[in-house]
Short mmCIF file of C-alpha atoms (C1' of nucleotides) in Angstrom, two decimals:
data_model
loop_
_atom_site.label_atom_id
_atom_site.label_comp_id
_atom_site.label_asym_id
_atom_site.label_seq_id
_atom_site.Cartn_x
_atom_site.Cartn_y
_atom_site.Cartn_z
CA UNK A 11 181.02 113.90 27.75
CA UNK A 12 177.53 113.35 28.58
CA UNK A 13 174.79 111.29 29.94
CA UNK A 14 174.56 107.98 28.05
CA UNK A 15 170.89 106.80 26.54
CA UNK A 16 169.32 104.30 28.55
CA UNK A 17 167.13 102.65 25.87
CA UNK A 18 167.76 100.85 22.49
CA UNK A 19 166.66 103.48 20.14
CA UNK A 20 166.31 100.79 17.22
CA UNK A 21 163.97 98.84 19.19
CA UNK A 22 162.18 101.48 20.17
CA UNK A 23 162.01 102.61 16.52
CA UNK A 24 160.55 98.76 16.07
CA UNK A 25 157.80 99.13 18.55
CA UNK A 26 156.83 102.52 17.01
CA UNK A 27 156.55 100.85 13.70
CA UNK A 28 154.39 98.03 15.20
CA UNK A 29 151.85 100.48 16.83
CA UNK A 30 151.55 102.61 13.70
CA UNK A 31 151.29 99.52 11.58
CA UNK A 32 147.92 98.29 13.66
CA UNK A 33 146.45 101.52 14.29
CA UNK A 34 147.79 103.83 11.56
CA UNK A 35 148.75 107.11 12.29
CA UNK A 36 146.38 109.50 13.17
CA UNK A 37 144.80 106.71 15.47
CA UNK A 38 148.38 106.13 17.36
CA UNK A 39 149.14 108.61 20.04
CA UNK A 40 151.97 109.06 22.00
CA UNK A 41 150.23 107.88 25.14
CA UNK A 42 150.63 104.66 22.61
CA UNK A 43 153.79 105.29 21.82
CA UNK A 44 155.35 106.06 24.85
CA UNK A 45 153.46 102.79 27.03
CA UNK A 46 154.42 100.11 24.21
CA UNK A 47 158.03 101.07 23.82
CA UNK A 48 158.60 101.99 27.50
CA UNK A 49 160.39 105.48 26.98
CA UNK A 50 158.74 109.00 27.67
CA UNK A 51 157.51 111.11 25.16
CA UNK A 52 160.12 113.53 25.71
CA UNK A 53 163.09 110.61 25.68
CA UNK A 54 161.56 109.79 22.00
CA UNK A 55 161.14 113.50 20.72
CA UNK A 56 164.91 113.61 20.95
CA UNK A 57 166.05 110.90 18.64
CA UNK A 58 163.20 111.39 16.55
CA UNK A 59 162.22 114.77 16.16
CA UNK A 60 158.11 114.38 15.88
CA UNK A 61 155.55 112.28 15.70
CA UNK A 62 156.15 112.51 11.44
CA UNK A 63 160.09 112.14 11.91
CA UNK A 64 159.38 109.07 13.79
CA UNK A 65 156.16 107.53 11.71
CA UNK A 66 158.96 108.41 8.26
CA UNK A 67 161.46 106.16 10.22
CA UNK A 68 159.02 103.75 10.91
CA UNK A 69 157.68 103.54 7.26
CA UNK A 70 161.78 102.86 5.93
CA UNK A 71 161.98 100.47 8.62
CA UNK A 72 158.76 98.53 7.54
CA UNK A 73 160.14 98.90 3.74
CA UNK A 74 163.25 97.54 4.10
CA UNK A 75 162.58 94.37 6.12
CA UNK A 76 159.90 93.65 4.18
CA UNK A 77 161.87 94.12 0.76
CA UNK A 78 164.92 91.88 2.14
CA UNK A 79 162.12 89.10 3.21
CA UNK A 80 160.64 89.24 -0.53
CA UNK A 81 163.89 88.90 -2.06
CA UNK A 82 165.61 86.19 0.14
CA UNK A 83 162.36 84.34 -0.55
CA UNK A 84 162.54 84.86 -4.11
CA UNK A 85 166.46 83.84 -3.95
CA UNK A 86 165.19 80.18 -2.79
CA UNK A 87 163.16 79.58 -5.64
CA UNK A 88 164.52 78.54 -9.45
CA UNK A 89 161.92 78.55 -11.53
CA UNK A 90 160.13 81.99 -12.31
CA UNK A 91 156.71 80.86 -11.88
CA UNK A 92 157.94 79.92 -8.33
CA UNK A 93 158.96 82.77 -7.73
CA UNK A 94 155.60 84.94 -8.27
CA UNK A 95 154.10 82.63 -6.36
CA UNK A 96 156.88 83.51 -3.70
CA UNK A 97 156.04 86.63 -4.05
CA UNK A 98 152.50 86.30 -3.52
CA UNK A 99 152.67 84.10 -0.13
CA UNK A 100 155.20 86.71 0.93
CA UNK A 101 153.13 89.62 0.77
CA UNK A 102 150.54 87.73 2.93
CA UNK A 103 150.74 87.14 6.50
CA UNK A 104 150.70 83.82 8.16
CA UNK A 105 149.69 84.58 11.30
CA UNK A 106 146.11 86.28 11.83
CA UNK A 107 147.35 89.15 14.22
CA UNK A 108 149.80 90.57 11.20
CA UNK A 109 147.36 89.37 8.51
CA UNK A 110 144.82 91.60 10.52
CA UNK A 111 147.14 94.62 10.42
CA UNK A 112 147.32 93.91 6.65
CA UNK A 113 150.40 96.37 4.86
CA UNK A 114 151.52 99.09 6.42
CA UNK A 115 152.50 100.78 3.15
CA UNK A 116 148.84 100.22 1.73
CA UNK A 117 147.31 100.99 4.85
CA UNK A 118 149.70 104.25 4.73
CA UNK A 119 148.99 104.84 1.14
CA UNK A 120 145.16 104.63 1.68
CA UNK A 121 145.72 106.99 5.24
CA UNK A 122 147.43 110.12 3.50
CA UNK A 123 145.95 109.82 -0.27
CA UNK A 124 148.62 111.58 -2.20
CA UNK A 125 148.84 114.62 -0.26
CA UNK A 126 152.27 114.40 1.39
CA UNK A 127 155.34 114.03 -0.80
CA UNK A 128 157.57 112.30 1.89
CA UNK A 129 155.10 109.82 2.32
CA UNK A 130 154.41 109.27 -0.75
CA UNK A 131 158.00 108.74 -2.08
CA UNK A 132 158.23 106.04 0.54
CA UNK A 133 155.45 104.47 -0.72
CA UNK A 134 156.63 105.01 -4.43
CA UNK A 135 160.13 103.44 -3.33
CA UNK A 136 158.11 100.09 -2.10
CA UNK A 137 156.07 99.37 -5.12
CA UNK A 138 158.33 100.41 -7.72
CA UNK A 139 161.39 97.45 -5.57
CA UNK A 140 158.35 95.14 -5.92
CA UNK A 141 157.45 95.44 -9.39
CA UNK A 142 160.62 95.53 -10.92
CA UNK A 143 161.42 91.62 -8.80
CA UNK A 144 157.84 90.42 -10.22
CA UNK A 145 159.06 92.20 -13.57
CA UNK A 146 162.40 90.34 -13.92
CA UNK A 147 160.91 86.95 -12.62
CA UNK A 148 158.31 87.53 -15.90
CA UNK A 149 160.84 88.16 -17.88
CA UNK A 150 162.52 84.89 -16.96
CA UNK A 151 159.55 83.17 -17.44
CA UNK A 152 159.40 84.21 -20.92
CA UNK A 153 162.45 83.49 -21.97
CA UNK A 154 162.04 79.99 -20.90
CA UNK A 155 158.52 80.09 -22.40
CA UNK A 156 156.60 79.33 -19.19
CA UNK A 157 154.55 82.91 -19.41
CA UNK A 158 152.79 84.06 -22.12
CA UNK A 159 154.74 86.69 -24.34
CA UNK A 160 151.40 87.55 -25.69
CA UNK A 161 151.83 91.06 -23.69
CA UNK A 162 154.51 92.72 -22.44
CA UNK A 163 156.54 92.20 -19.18
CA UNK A 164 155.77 95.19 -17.69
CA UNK A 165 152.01 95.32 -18.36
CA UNK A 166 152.31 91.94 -16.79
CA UNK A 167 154.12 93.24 -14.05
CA UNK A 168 151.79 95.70 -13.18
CA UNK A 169 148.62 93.48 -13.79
CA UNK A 170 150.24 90.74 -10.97
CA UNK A 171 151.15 93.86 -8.58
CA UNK A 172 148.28 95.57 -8.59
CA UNK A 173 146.63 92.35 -7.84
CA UNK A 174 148.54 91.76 -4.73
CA UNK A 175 147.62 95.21 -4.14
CA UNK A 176 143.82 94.05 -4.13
CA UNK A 177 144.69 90.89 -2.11
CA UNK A 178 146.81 93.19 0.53
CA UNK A 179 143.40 94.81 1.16
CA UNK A 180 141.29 91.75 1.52
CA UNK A 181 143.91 90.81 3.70
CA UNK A 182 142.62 93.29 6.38
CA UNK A 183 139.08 92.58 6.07
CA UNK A 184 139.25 88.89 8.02
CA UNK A 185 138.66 86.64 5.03
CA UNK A 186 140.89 83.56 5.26
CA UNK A 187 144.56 83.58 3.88
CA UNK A 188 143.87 80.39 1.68
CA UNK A 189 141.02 81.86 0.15
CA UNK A 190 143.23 85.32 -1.02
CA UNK A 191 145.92 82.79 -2.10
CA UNK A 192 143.64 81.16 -4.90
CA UNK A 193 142.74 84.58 -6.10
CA UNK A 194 146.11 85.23 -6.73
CA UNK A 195 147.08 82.07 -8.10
CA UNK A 196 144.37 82.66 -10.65
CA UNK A 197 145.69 86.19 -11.58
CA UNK A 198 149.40 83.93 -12.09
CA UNK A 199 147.89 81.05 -13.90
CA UNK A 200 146.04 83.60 -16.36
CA UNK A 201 149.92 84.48 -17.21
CA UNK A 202 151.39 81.29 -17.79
CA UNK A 203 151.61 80.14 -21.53
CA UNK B 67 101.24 118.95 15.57
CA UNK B 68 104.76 120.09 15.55
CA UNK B 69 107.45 122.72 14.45
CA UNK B 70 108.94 121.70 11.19
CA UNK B 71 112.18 121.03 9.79
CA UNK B 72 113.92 123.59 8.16
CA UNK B 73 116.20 121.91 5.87
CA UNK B 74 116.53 118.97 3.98
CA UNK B 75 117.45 115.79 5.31
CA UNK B 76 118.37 114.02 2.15
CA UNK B 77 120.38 116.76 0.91
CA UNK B 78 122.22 117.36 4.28
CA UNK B 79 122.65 113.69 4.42
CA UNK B 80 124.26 113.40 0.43
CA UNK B 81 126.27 116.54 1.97
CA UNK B 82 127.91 114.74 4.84
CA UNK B 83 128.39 112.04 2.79
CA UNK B 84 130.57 113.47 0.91
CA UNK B 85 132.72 115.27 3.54
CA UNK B 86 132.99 111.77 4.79
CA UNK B 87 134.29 110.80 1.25
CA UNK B 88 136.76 113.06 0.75
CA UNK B 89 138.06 113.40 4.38
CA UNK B 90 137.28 109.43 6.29
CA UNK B 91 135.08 108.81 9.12
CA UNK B 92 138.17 109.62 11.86
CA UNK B 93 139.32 112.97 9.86
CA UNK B 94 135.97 114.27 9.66
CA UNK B 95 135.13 116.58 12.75
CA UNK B 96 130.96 118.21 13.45
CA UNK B 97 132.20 121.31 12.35
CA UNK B 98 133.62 120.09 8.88
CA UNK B 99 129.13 118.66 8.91
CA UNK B 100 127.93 121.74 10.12
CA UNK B 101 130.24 124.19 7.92
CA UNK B 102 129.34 121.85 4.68
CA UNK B 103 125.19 121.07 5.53
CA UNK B 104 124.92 124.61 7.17
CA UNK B 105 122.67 122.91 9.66
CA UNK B 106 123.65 122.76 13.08
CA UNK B 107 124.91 120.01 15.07
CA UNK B 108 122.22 119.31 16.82
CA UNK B 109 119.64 119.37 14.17
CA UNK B 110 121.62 117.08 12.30
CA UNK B 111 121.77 115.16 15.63
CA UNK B 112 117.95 115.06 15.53
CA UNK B 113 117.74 113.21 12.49
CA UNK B 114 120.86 111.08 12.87
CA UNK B 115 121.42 110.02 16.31
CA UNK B 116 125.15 110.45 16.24
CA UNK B 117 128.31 110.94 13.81
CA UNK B 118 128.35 107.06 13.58
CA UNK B 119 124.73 106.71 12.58
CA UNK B 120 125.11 109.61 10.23
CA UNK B 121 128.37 107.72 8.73
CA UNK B 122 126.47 104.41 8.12
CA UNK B 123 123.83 105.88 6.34
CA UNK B 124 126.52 108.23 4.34
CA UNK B 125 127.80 104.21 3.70
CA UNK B 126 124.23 102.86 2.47
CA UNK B 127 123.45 105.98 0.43
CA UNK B 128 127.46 105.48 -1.31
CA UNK B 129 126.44 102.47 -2.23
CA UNK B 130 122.81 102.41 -3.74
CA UNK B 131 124.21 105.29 -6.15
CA UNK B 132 127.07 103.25 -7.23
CA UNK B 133 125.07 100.57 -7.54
CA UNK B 134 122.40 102.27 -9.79
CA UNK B 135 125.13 103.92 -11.74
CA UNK B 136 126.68 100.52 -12.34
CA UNK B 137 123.75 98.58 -13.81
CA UNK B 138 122.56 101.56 -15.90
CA UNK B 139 126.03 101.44 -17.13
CA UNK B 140 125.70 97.59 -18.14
CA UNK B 141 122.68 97.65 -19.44
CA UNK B 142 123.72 99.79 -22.25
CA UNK B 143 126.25 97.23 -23.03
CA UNK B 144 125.56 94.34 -25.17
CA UNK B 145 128.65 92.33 -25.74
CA UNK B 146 130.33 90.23 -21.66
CA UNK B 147 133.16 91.69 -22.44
CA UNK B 148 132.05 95.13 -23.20
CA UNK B 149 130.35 94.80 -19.60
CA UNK B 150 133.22 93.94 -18.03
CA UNK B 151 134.84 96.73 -19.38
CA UNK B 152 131.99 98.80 -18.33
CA UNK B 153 132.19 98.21 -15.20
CA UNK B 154 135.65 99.12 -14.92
CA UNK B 155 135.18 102.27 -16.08
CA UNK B 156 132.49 102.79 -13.65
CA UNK B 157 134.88 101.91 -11.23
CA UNK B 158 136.94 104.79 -12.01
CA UNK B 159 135.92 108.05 -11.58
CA UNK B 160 136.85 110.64 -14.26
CA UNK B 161 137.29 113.84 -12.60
CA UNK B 162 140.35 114.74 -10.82
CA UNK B 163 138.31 115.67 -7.55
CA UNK B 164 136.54 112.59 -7.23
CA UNK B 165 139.53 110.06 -8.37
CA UNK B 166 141.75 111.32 -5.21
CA UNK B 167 138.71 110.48 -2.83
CA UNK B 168 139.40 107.43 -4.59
CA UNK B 169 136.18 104.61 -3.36
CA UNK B 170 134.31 105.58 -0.18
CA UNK B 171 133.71 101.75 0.55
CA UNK B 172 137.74 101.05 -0.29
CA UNK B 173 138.63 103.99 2.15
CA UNK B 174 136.51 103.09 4.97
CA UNK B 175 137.19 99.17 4.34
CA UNK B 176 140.57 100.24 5.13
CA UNK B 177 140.07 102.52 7.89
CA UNK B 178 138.33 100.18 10.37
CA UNK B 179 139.31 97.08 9.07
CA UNK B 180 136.97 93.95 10.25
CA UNK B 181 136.40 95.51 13.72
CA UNK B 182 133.35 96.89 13.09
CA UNK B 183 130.27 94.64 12.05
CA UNK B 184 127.55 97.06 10.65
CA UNK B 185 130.50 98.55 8.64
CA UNK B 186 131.51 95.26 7.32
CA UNK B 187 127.79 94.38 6.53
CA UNK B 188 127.62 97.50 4.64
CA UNK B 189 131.08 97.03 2.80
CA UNK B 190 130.02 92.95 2.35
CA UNK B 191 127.06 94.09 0.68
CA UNK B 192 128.70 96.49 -2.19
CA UNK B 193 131.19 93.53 -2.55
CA UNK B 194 128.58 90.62 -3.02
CA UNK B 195 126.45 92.85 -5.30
CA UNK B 196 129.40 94.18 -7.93
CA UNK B 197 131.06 90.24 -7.72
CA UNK B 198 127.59 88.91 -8.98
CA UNK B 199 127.63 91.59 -11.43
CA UNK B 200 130.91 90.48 -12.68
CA UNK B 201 130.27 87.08 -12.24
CA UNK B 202 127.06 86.79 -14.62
CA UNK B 203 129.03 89.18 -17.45
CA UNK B 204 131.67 86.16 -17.16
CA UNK B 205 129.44 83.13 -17.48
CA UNK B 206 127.41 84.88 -20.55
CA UNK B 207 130.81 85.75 -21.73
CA UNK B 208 131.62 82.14 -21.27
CA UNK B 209 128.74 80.74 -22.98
CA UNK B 210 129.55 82.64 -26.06
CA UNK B 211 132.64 81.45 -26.10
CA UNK B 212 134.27 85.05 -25.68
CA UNK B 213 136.06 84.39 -22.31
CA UNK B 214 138.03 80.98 -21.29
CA UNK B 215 136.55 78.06 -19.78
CA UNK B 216 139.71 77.40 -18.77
CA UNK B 217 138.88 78.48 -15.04
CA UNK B 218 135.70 78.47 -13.51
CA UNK B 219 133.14 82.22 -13.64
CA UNK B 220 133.78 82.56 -9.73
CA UNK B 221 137.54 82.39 -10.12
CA UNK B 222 137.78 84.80 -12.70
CA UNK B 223 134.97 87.09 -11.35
CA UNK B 224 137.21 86.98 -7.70
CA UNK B 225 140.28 87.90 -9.93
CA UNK B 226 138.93 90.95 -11.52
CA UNK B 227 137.06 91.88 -8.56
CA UNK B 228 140.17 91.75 -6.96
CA UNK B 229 142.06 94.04 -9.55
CA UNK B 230 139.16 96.53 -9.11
CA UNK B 231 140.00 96.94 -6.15
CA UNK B 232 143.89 97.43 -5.84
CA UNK B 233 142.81 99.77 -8.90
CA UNK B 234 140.65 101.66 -6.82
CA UNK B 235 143.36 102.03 -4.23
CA UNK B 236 146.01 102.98 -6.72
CA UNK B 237 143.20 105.85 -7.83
CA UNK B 238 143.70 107.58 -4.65
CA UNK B 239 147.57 107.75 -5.23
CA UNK B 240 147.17 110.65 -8.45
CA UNK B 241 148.24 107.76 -10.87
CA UNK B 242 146.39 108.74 -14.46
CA UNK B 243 143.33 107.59 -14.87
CA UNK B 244 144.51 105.98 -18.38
CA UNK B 245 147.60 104.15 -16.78
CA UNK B 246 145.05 102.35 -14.35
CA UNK B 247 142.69 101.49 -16.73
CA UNK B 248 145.63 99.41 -19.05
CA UNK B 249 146.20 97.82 -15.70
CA UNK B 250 142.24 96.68 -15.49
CA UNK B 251 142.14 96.22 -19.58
CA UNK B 252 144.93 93.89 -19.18
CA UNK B 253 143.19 92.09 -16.65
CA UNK B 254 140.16 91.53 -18.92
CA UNK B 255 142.25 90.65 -21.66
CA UNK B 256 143.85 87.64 -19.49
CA UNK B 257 140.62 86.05 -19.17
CA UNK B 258 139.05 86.67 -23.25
CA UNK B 259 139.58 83.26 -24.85
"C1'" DC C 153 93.61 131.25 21.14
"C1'" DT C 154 96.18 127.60 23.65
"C1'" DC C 155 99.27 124.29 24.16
"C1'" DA C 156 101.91 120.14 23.26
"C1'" DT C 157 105.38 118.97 20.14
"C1'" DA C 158 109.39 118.90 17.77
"C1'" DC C 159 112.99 121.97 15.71
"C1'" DT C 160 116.72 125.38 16.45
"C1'" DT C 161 120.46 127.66 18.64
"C1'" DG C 162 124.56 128.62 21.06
"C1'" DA C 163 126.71 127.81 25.19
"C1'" DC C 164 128.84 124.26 27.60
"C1'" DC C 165 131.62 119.96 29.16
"C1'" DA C 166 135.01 116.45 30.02
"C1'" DC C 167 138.50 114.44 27.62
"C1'" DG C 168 142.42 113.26 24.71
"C1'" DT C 169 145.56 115.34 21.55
"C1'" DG C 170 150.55 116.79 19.96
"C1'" DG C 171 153.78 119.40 21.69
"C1'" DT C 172 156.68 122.30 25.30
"C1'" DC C 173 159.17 123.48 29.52
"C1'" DA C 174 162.01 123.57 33.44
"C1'" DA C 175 164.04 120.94 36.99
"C1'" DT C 176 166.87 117.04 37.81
"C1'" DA C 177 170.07 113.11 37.02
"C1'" DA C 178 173.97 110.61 34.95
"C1'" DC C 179 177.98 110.54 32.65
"C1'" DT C 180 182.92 112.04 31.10
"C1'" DG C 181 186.86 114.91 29.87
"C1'" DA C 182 189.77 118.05 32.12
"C1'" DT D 76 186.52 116.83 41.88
"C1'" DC D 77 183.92 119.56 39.03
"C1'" DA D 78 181.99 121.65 34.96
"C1'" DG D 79 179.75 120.86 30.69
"C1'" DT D 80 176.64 118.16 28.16
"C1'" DT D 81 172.90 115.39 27.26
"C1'" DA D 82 169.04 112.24 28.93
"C1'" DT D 83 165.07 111.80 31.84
"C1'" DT D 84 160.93 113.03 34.10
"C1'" DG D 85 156.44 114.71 35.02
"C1'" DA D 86 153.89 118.72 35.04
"C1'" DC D 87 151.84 121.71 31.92
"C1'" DC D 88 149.35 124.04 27.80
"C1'" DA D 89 146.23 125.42 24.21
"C1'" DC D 90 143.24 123.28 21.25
"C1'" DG D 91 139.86 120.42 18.92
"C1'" DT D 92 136.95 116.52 19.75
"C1'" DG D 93 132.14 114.12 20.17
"C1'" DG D 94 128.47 114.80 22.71
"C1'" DT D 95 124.89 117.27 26.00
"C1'" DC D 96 121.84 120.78 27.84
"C1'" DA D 97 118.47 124.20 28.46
"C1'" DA D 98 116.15 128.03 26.69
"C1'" DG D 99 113.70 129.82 22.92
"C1'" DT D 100 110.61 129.26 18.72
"C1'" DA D 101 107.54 127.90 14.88
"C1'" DT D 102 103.76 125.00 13.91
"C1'" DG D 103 99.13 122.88 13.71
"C1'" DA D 104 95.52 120.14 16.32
"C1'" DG D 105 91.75 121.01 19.45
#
DNA sequence: CTCATACTTGACCACGTGGTCAATAACTGA
DNA sequence: TCAGTTATTGACCACGTGGTCAAGTATGAG
């Protein structure tokens, strides 16, 4: 019926993501765009509608493989403390390239402020996912009496994710993955009974 | 000997600074300067060499007012603890205006990430100076007895630092100013003994 | 008063931006 | 084969950017 697309739209989509993820996205044009993934600007602009349309996509790509990482990671481990601390090496990069990047969703979150409601609902959707896993894994903790039940589970929650949070930051600012590790460590040991 | 200036430096300079606050060094164009100072680019050019120059010093004067506020806050606190919690409601701002600018040194610690070496000196420098702040609040705190020996002051002055900072970042996202400080009481309640 | 000096002003520039357009090419159902 | 549909391509556009320039102007030292 009609001339066939002669790129992988998904990939493209992937290499999109990447580019926003290092440079954010006011810093990412489509020069960028179009020299990393291969395909014209034009060739792009009709699978994803704008430059917004396609950073959106990008953002619910980044989101998703980065929530199915967290949680086969967390599926590996059996005891709850384990599992924060699963949680915590997951949300760090190994290698320095991606560590340098740091999180696209922070990154995101600190680019727009909370001015734009798409943006921010993908944003809302990743740290909610993440806090209820770290909330449930506290949860399990206390009923097995490894963390404290002095305080709640969700003000614990929110204490250990907004410390990743912090340590997402750091992340981008070159100081050594080991050294963000024992930060958060600390900010699980402080929680254990 | 020579024609004088017409306006005031320090003002114009506490004027871009905060143009630079709300909007980032990338967002902010010479005619957002020029609208807000009322001075001409290149008068401001005269005094500042260029948008970078003018951003640094934006950067240095951000953080000697902080700074300032932050001890004058502590000193009127007797009691570690109090301190700490002093300082993390210094952290926050209170008015709605200010708390979506969120922390110029978060913001722009984000923005360029470690590329830039004057801008990490500058951001280096706030962190040093607020972590020895914290630090010495946790070893008196320690030495009375009112916060756990149970980790070392460094650790524990890292992990608050640290949830300063993902506080700060959450600031910019129009979470309640209350709900963020429970996060930060929570982390000072971790540590008490 | 004169003149060197530094400030002021608005015009100017090359460049990179996101986005658009029209011509062309490839494919398929009829 | 051919007509209809969509993909591709590169030229194009208006605009905003950081930065520069040259002409004019207020000042105070000599």
């Amino acid at each position: 019926m009609s001339r066939p697309r002669e790129f992988d739209a998904d990939l493209a989509l992937r290499r999109c993501m990447e580019v926003f993820w290092t440079k954010g996205f006011h810093a990412t044009s489509y020069e960028d765009l179009t020299r990393t993934t291969q395909v014209k600007k034009q060739s792009l602009y009709g699978v994803f509608k704008n430059k917004r349309e396609l950073f959106l996509k990008s953002l619910a790509l980044y989101r998703e493989e980065n929530l199915s990482v967290l949680e086969k990671r967390m599926a590996c481990e059996t005891s709850p403390v384990r599992r924060l601390e699963a949680i915590c090496e997951a949300a760090l990069y190994a290698d320095d390239e991606a560590r340098i990047r740091g999180c696209l969703i922070i990154n995101t979150s600190l680019e727009f402020g909370n001015g734009d409601a798409d943006i921010n609902r993908e944003i809302g959707q990743m740290m909610e996912r993440t806090e209820g896993m770290i909330e449930q894994a506290i949860r399990d903790g206390q009923a097995e009496g490894a963390i404290t039940s002095r305080l709640g589970s969700r003000e614990l929650a929110l204490h250990l994710s907004n410390a990743i949070n912090g340590a997402k930051m750091m992340e981008k600012s070159g100081i050594s993955r080991e050294e963000i590790l024992g930060v958060l460590r600390t900010s699980i040991a402080l929680i254990e009974a």
